[in-house]
Each structure stands twice: as C-alpha cells, then as structure tokens.
PDB file of C-alpha atoms in Angstrom:
ATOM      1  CA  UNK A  15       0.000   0.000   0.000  1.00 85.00           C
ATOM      2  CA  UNK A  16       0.954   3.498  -0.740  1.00 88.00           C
ATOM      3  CA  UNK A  17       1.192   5.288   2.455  1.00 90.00           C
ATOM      4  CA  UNK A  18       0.967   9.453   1.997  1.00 93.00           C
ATOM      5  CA  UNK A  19       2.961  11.875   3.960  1.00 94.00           C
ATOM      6  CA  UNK A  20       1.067  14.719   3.436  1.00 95.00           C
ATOM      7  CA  UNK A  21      -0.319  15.578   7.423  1.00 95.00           C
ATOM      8  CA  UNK A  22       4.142  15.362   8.011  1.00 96.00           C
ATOM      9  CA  UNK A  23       4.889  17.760   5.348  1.00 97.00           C
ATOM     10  CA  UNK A  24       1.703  20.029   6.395  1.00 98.00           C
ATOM     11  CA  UNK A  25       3.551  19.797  10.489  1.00 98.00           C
ATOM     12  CA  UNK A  26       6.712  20.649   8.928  1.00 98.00           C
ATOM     13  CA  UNK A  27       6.182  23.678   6.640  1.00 98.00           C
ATOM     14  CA  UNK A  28       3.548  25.284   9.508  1.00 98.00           C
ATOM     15  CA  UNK A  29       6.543  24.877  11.625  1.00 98.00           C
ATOM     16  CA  UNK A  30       9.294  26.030   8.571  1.00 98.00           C
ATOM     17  CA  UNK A  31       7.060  29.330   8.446  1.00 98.00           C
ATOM     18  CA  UNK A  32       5.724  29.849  12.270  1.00 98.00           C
ATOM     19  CA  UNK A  33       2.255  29.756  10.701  1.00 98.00           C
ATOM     20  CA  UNK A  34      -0.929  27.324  10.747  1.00 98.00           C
ATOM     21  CA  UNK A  35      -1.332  26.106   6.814  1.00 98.00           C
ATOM     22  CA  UNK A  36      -4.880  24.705   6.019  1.00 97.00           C
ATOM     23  CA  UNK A  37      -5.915  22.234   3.458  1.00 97.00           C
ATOM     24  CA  UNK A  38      -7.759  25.592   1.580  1.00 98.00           C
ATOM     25  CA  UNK A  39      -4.413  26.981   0.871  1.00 98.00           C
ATOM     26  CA  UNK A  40      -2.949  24.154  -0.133  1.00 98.00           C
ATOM     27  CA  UNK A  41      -5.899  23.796  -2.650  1.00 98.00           C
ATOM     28  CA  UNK A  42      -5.275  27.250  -3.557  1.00 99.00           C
ATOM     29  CA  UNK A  43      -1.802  27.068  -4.923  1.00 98.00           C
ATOM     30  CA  UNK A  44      -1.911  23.503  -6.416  1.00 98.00           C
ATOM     31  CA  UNK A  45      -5.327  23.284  -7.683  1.00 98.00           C
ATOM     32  CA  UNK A  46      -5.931  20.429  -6.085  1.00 98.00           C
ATOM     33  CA  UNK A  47      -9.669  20.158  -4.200  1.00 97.00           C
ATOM     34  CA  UNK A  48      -9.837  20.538  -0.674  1.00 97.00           C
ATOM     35  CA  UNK A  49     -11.634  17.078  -0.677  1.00 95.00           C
ATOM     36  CA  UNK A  50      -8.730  15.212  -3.000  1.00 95.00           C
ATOM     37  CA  UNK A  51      -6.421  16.452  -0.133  1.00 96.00           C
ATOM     38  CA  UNK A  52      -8.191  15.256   2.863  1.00 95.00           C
ATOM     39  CA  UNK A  53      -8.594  11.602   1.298  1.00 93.00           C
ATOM     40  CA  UNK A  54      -4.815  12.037   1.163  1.00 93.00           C
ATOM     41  CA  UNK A  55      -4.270  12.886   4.704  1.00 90.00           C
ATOM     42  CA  UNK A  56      -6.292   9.530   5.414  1.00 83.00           C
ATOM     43  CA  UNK A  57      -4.108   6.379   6.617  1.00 68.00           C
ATOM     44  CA  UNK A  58      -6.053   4.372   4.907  1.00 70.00           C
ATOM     45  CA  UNK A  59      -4.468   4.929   1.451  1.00 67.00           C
ATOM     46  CA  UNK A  60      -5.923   7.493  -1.742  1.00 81.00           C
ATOM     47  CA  UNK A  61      -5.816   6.417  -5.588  1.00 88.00           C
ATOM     48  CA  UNK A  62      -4.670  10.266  -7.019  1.00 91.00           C
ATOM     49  CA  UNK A  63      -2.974  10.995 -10.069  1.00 94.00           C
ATOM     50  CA  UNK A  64       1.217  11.871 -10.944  1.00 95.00           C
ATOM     51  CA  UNK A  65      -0.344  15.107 -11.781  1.00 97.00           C
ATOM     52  CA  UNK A  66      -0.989  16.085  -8.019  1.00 96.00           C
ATOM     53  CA  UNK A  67       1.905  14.232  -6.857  1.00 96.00           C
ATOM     54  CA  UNK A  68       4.118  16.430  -8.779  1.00 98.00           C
ATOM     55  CA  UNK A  69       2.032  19.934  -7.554  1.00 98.00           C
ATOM     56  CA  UNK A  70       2.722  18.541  -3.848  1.00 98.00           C
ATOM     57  CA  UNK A  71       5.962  18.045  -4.395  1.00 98.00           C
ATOM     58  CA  UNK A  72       6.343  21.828  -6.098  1.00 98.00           C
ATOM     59  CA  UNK A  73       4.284  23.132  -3.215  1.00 98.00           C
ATOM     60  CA  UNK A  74       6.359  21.484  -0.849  1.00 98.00           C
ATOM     61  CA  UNK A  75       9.856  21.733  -2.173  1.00 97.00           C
ATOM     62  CA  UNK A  76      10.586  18.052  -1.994  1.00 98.00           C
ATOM     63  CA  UNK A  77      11.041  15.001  -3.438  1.00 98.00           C
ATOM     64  CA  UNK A  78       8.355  12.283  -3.766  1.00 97.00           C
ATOM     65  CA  UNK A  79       9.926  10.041  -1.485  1.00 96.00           C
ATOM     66  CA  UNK A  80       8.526  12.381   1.044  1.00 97.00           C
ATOM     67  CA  UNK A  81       5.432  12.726   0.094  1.00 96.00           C
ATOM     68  CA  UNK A  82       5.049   8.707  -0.818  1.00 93.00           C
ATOM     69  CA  UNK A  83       5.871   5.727   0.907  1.00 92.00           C
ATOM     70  CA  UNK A  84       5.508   2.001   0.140  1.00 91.00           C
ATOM     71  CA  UNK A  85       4.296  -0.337   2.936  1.00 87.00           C
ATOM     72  CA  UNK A  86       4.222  -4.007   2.638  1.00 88.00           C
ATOM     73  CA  UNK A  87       0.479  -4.887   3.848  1.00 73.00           C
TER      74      UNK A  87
END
C-alpha cells in the first residue's frame, strides 16, 4: 500500500514558516480540491494521479519520497 505523507509535510512547513497552513491553501496554490487532499491525509491509502503528486511536491519543495511511501500490507 501506498502510504501518503502529506499531514508530516503540512507539520513541517507550519513549523518552517511559524504559521498554521490549512488544506484551503494548499488547494489554492496547487489546484488540487480541498476534498482530493483530505482523502490524502487519510491512513487508509488514496488512488490520485502523478499530476498532483508532482504539484505537492512543487508546493512542498521536496522530493516524492517524502510525500510517498511504500508499505508491505
């Protein structure tokens, strides 16, 4: 299963920029929908598209390794 990282990255930037960063914002500057987002932040696993993967990423500043993980389940 694909496990994503996004609530980590979220904790780290907010702390990065001394500001709370909502899932709005995000949407804002990716174009990615609030609601595609929040099935991301879900442990149980999203299907999403490389196309959002690589806006996270460019929002983020980092590489998909940490936004994506693979878990053995």
């Amino acid at each position: 299963m694909i496990r994503f990282k996004l609530k980590e990255l979220i904790a780290l930037k907010e702390r990065e920029e001394g500001r709370r960063i909502g899932l709005q914002e995000i949407a804002d500057a990716t174009d990615i929908h609030r609601t595609t987002l929040s099935k991301l932040q879900n442990p149980n696993g999203y299907k999403t598209n490389t196309d959002n993967l690589d806006k996270l990423c460019r929002y983020f500043e980092c590489e998909l390794s940490d936004l994506a993980e693979y878990e053995q389940g």
